PDB file of C-alpha atoms in Angstrom:
ATOM      1  CA  UNK A   1      80.814  56.319 200.498  1.00 94.00           C
ATOM      2  CA  UNK A   2      77.633  54.117 200.244  1.00 98.00           C
ATOM      3  CA  UNK A   3      74.987  55.386 197.992  1.00 98.00           C
ATOM      4  CA  UNK A   4      71.785  54.472 196.204  1.00 98.00           C
ATOM      5  CA  UNK A   5      72.826  52.797 192.954  1.00 98.00           C
ATOM      6  CA  UNK A   6      72.127  54.479 189.669  1.00 98.00           C
ATOM      7  CA  UNK A   7      71.524  52.933 186.162  1.00 98.00           C
ATOM      8  CA  UNK A   8      75.258  54.204 185.408  1.00 98.00           C
ATOM      9  CA  UNK A   9      76.611  51.840 188.034  1.00 98.00           C
ATOM     10  CA  UNK A  10      75.191  48.593 186.370  1.00 98.00           C
ATOM     11  CA  UNK A  11      78.109  47.947 184.283  1.00 97.00           C
ATOM     12  CA  UNK A  12      80.356  48.215 187.562  1.00 98.00           C
ATOM     13  CA  UNK A  13      77.763  45.964 189.323  1.00 98.00           C
ATOM     14  CA  UNK A  14      78.083  43.293 186.855  1.00 97.00           C
ATOM     15  CA  UNK A  15      81.906  43.493 186.662  1.00 97.00           C
ATOM     16  CA  UNK A  16      81.858  43.151 190.581  1.00 97.00           C
ATOM     17  CA  UNK A  17      79.394  39.930 190.167  1.00 96.00           C
ATOM     18  CA  UNK A  18      81.234  38.373 187.199  1.00 95.00           C
ATOM     19  CA  UNK A  19      84.318  36.818 189.095  1.00 95.00           C
ATOM     20  CA  UNK A  20      81.905  35.576 191.806  1.00 93.00           C
ATOM     21  CA  UNK A  21      79.451  34.086 189.181  1.00 89.00           C
ATOM     22  CA  UNK A  22      82.515  32.286 187.517  1.00 91.00           C
ATOM     23  CA  UNK A  23      83.240  30.684 190.876  1.00 88.00           C
ATOM     24  CA  UNK A  24      79.410  29.788 191.178  1.00 84.00           C
ATOM     25  CA  UNK A  25      79.524  32.013 194.429  1.00 86.00           C
ATOM     26  CA  UNK A  26      76.636  34.216 192.820  1.00 86.00           C
ATOM     27  CA  UNK A  27      74.173  33.584 189.935  1.00 81.00           C
ATOM     28  CA  UNK A  28      75.037  35.301 186.683  1.00 84.00           C
ATOM     29  CA  UNK A  29      72.032  37.539 185.647  1.00 88.00           C
ATOM     30  CA  UNK A  30      71.515  39.134 182.313  1.00 92.00           C
ATOM     31  CA  UNK A  31      71.947  43.150 182.487  1.00 95.00           C
ATOM     32  CA  UNK A  32      68.276  43.553 181.901  1.00 95.00           C
ATOM     33  CA  UNK A  33      67.775  41.939 185.535  1.00 92.00           C
ATOM     34  CA  UNK A  34      70.032  44.485 187.019  1.00 97.00           C
ATOM     35  CA  UNK A  35      68.397  47.463 185.137  1.00 97.00           C
ATOM     36  CA  UNK A  36      65.086  46.113 186.440  1.00 95.00           C
ATOM     37  CA  UNK A  37      66.389  45.925 190.198  1.00 96.00           C
ATOM     38  CA  UNK A  38      68.674  48.843 190.274  1.00 98.00           C
ATOM     39  CA  UNK A  39      66.651  50.470 192.868  1.00 97.00           C
ATOM     40  CA  UNK A  40      67.246  47.520 195.057  1.00 98.00           C
ATOM     41  CA  UNK A  41      71.020  48.310 195.059  1.00 98.00           C
ATOM     42  CA  UNK A  42      73.468  50.630 196.892  1.00 98.00           C
ATOM     43  CA  UNK A  43      76.992  50.810 195.974  1.00 98.00           C
ATOM     44  CA  UNK A  44      80.282  51.766 197.570  1.00 98.00           C
ATOM     45  CA  UNK A  45      82.779  54.020 196.231  1.00 97.00           C
ATOM     46  CA  UNK A  46      86.568  54.668 197.028  1.00 95.00           C
ATOM     47  CA  UNK A  47      87.836  57.682 195.164  1.00 94.00           C
ATOM     48  CA  UNK A  48      84.861  57.515 192.604  1.00 94.00           C
ATOM     49  CA  UNK A  49      85.289  53.827 191.728  1.00 96.00           C
ATOM     50  CA  UNK A  50      82.516  51.343 192.620  1.00 98.00           C
ATOM     51  CA  UNK A  51      84.313  48.558 194.910  1.00 98.00           C
ATOM     52  CA  UNK A  52      81.197  47.017 196.605  1.00 98.00           C
ATOM     53  CA  UNK A  53      77.570  46.496 196.296  1.00 98.00           C
ATOM     54  CA  UNK A  54      74.482  45.017 197.646  1.00 98.00           C
ATOM     55  CA  UNK A  55      70.780  44.870 197.176  1.00 98.00           C
ATOM     56  CA  UNK A  56      67.712  44.577 199.421  1.00 98.00           C
ATOM     57  CA  UNK A  57      64.849  42.936 197.922  1.00 93.00           C
ATOM     58  CA  UNK A  58      61.554  42.804 199.792  1.00 93.00           C
ATOM     59  CA  UNK A  59      59.925  39.461 200.231  1.00 87.00           C
ATOM     60  CA  UNK A  60      56.940  40.189 202.509  1.00 86.00           C
ATOM     61  CA  UNK A  61      55.414  42.903 204.620  1.00 91.00           C
ATOM     62  CA  UNK A  62      58.108  42.057 207.411  1.00 93.00           C
ATOM     63  CA  UNK A  63      60.762  40.175 205.628  1.00 92.00           C
ATOM     64  CA  UNK A  64      63.441  41.206 202.967  1.00 94.00           C
ATOM     65  CA  UNK A  65      66.516  39.669 201.548  1.00 92.00           C
ATOM     66  CA  UNK A  66      69.982  40.830 201.387  1.00 97.00           C
ATOM     67  CA  UNK A  67      71.292  40.043 197.807  1.00 94.00           C
ATOM     68  CA  UNK A  68      74.323  40.276 195.693  1.00 96.00           C
ATOM     69  CA  UNK A  69      76.531  41.741 198.428  1.00 97.00           C
ATOM     70  CA  UNK A  70      80.029  41.785 196.753  1.00 97.00           C
ATOM     71  CA  UNK A  71      83.363  43.697 197.447  1.00 97.00           C
ATOM     72  CA  UNK A  72      86.153  43.800 194.910  1.00 97.00           C
ATOM     73  CA  UNK A  73      88.995  42.033 195.861  1.00 94.00           C
ATOM     74  CA  UNK A  74      91.191  45.113 196.034  1.00 94.00           C
ATOM     75  CA  UNK A  75      88.828  46.475 198.998  1.00 95.00           C
ATOM     76  CA  UNK A  76      88.341  43.062 200.848  1.00 94.00           C
ATOM     77  CA  UNK A  77      88.913  43.569 204.720  1.00 93.00           C
ATOM     78  CA  UNK A  78      88.518  47.550 204.413  1.00 95.00           C
ATOM     79  CA  UNK A  79      85.147  47.527 205.917  1.00 97.00           C
ATOM     80  CA  UNK A  80      83.073  48.177 202.376  1.00 98.00           C
ATOM     81  CA  UNK A  81      81.100  44.990 202.954  1.00 98.00           C
ATOM     82  CA  UNK A  82      80.126  46.156 206.398  1.00 98.00           C
ATOM     83  CA  UNK A  83      79.374  49.515 205.377  1.00 98.00           C
ATOM     84  CA  UNK A  84      77.149  48.101 202.482  1.00 98.00           C
ATOM     85  CA  UNK A  85      75.299  45.742 204.707  1.00 98.00           C
ATOM     86  CA  UNK A  86      74.655  48.596 207.285  1.00 98.00           C
ATOM     87  CA  UNK A  87      73.106  50.867 204.732  1.00 98.00           C
ATOM     88  CA  UNK A  88      70.841  47.948 203.363  1.00 98.00           C
ATOM     89  CA  UNK A  89      69.800  47.339 207.034  1.00 98.00           C
ATOM     90  CA  UNK A  90      68.815  51.138 207.412  1.00 98.00           C
ATOM     91  CA  UNK A  91      66.976  50.856 204.187  1.00 98.00           C
ATOM     92  CA  UNK A  92      65.197  47.656 205.557  1.00 98.00           C
ATOM     93  CA  UNK A  93      64.067  49.595 208.818  1.00 98.00           C
ATOM     94  CA  UNK A  94      63.088  52.648 206.690  1.00 97.00           C
ATOM     95  CA  UNK A  95      60.680  50.307 204.772  1.00 98.00           C
ATOM     96  CA  UNK A  96      59.439  48.767 208.083  1.00 98.00           C
ATOM     97  CA  UNK A  97      60.909  45.321 207.695  1.00 97.00           C
ATOM     98  CA  UNK A  98      61.681  43.597 210.896  1.00 96.00           C
ATOM     99  CA  UNK A  99      63.788  40.536 209.350  1.00 94.00           C
ATOM    100  CA  UNK A 100      66.353  40.047 206.889  1.00 96.00           C
ATOM    101  CA  UNK A 101      67.407  36.894 205.201  1.00 90.00           C
ATOM    102  CA  UNK A 102      70.556  35.973 203.101  1.00 93.00           C
ATOM    103  CA  UNK A 103      71.671  32.906 201.376  1.00 87.00           C
ATOM    104  CA  UNK A 104      75.280  32.814 201.655  1.00 92.00           C
ATOM    105  CA  UNK A 105      78.742  31.115 201.801  1.00 91.00           C
ATOM    106  CA  UNK A 106      79.980  33.957 203.923  1.00 94.00           C
ATOM    107  CA  UNK A 107      78.505  32.710 207.283  1.00 95.00           C
ATOM    108  CA  UNK A 108      81.187  34.141 209.568  1.00 97.00           C
ATOM    109  CA  UNK A 109      80.607  37.562 207.820  1.00 97.00           C
ATOM    110  CA  UNK A 110      76.855  37.626 208.347  1.00 97.00           C
ATOM    111  CA  UNK A 111      77.106  36.288 211.913  1.00 98.00           C
ATOM    112  CA  UNK A 112      79.432  39.318 212.896  1.00 97.00           C
ATOM    113  CA  UNK A 113      76.356  41.286 211.852  1.00 98.00           C
ATOM    114  CA  UNK A 114      73.936  39.478 213.690  1.00 98.00           C
ATOM    115  CA  UNK A 115      72.395  36.892 211.253  1.00 97.00           C
ATOM    116  CA  UNK A 116      71.751  33.267 212.419  1.00 96.00           C
ATOM    117  CA  UNK A 117      71.602  30.124 210.299  1.00 94.00           C
ATOM    118  CA  UNK A 118      68.084  28.814 210.093  1.00 88.00           C
ATOM    119  CA  UNK A 119      66.499  25.465 209.271  1.00 82.00           C
ATOM    120  CA  UNK A 120      62.962  24.983 208.318  1.00 71.00           C
ATOM    121  CA  UNK A 121      60.572  27.718 207.576  1.00 73.00           C
ATOM    122  CA  UNK A 122      60.860  31.315 208.932  1.00 70.00           C
ATOM    123  CA  UNK A 123      57.189  32.289 207.938  1.00 66.00           C
ATOM    124  CA  UNK A 124      53.941  30.976 209.077  1.00 68.00           C
ATOM    125  CA  UNK A 125      51.977  28.515 206.820  1.00 65.00           C
ATOM    126  CA  UNK A 126      49.585  31.221 205.423  1.00 76.00           C
ATOM    127  CA  UNK A 127      52.565  33.425 204.126  1.00 71.00           C
ATOM    128  CA  UNK A 128      54.631  30.341 202.882  1.00 59.00           C
ATOM    129  CA  UNK A 129      51.254  29.596 200.501  1.00 70.00           C
ATOM    130  CA  UNK A 130      51.305  33.161 199.385  1.00 69.00           C
ATOM    131  CA  UNK A 131      55.038  33.132 198.710  1.00 67.00           C
ATOM    132  CA  UNK A 132      54.785  30.167 196.782  1.00 66.00           C
ATOM    133  CA  UNK A 133      52.985  32.330 194.175  1.00 69.00           C
ATOM    134  CA  UNK A 134      55.927  34.313 193.481  1.00 69.00           C
ATOM    135  CA  UNK A 135      57.954  33.951 190.299  1.00 69.00           C
ATOM    136  CA  UNK A 136      61.202  35.398 192.042  1.00 68.00           C
ATOM    137  CA  UNK A 137      63.764  32.674 192.219  1.00 68.00           C
ATOM    138  CA  UNK A 138      65.207  34.423 195.513  1.00 64.00           C
ATOM    139  CA  UNK A 139      61.831  33.764 197.036  1.00 66.00           C
ATOM    140  CA  UNK A 140      62.242  30.036 196.097  1.00 60.00           C
ATOM    141  CA  UNK A 141      65.799  30.051 197.711  1.00 69.00           C
ATOM    142  CA  UNK A 142      64.256  31.433 200.911  1.00 68.00           C
ATOM    143  CA  UNK A 143      61.414  28.882 200.866  1.00 62.00           C
ATOM    144  CA  UNK A 144      64.153  26.232 200.410  1.00 64.00           C
ATOM    145  CA  UNK A 145      62.443  24.713 197.275  1.00 59.00           C
ATOM    146  CA  UNK A 146      63.671  21.583 195.499  1.00 59.00           C
ATOM    147  CA  UNK A 147      63.946  23.152 192.387  1.00 55.00           C
ATOM    148  CA  UNK A 148      66.551  25.681 193.356  1.00 51.00           C
ATOM    149  CA  UNK A 149      68.643  23.319 195.119  1.00 50.00           C
ATOM    150  CA  UNK A 150      71.196  22.798 192.519  1.00 50.00           C
ATOM    151  CA  UNK A 151      71.954  26.544 192.704  1.00 55.00           C
ATOM    152  CA  UNK A 152      72.045  26.685 196.426  1.00 51.00           C
ATOM    153  CA  UNK A 153      74.239  23.839 197.459  1.00 54.00           C
ATOM    154  CA  UNK A 154      76.621  24.688 200.117  1.00 64.00           C
ATOM    155  CA  UNK A 155      74.853  27.901 200.899  1.00 82.00           C
ATOM    156  CA  UNK A 156      73.656  28.610 204.282  1.00 89.00           C
ATOM    157  CA  UNK A 157      70.149  30.236 204.997  1.00 87.00           C
ATOM    158  CA  UNK A 158      70.511  32.976 207.662  1.00 92.00           C
ATOM    159  CA  UNK A 159      68.130  35.477 209.175  1.00 93.00           C
ATOM    160  CA  UNK A 160      68.479  38.351 211.278  1.00 97.00           C
ATOM    161  CA  UNK A 161      65.864  40.345 213.382  1.00 96.00           C
ATOM    162  CA  UNK A 162      65.970  44.006 213.052  1.00 96.00           C
TER     163      UNK A 162
END
């Protein structure tokens, strides 16, 4: 079952992220950051236990980002990641988004779901100038700014049209 995350899920979300953060696959965040963005998250449960999560963060009127998509090792290969991503894509469509961005090492997973690697900018110059005003590090990653390069080495920027 995939459902909207609740504040009571934040500890489980952090526990899912922790091993990936230790391996520098995902960025480690403070608990407060998860509580502030809990409405962006969905979680997947099996027998009442949270075994996967992912977030949808709106970047612009037509553009969102899939963030923090992670599945517990015990549930890898069972379709949990795909179910989470499908729910995030549904939420994106409900919000009126037409494109989704992700920054990932899991390129094959995202390719299977219609994402393609991108080079350069995926927005026009006017939108780029507006996005530069954002304090969000994910926006900086989307824009491929030099100041976030140390955190994104080896990641692939991917985009999907909805």
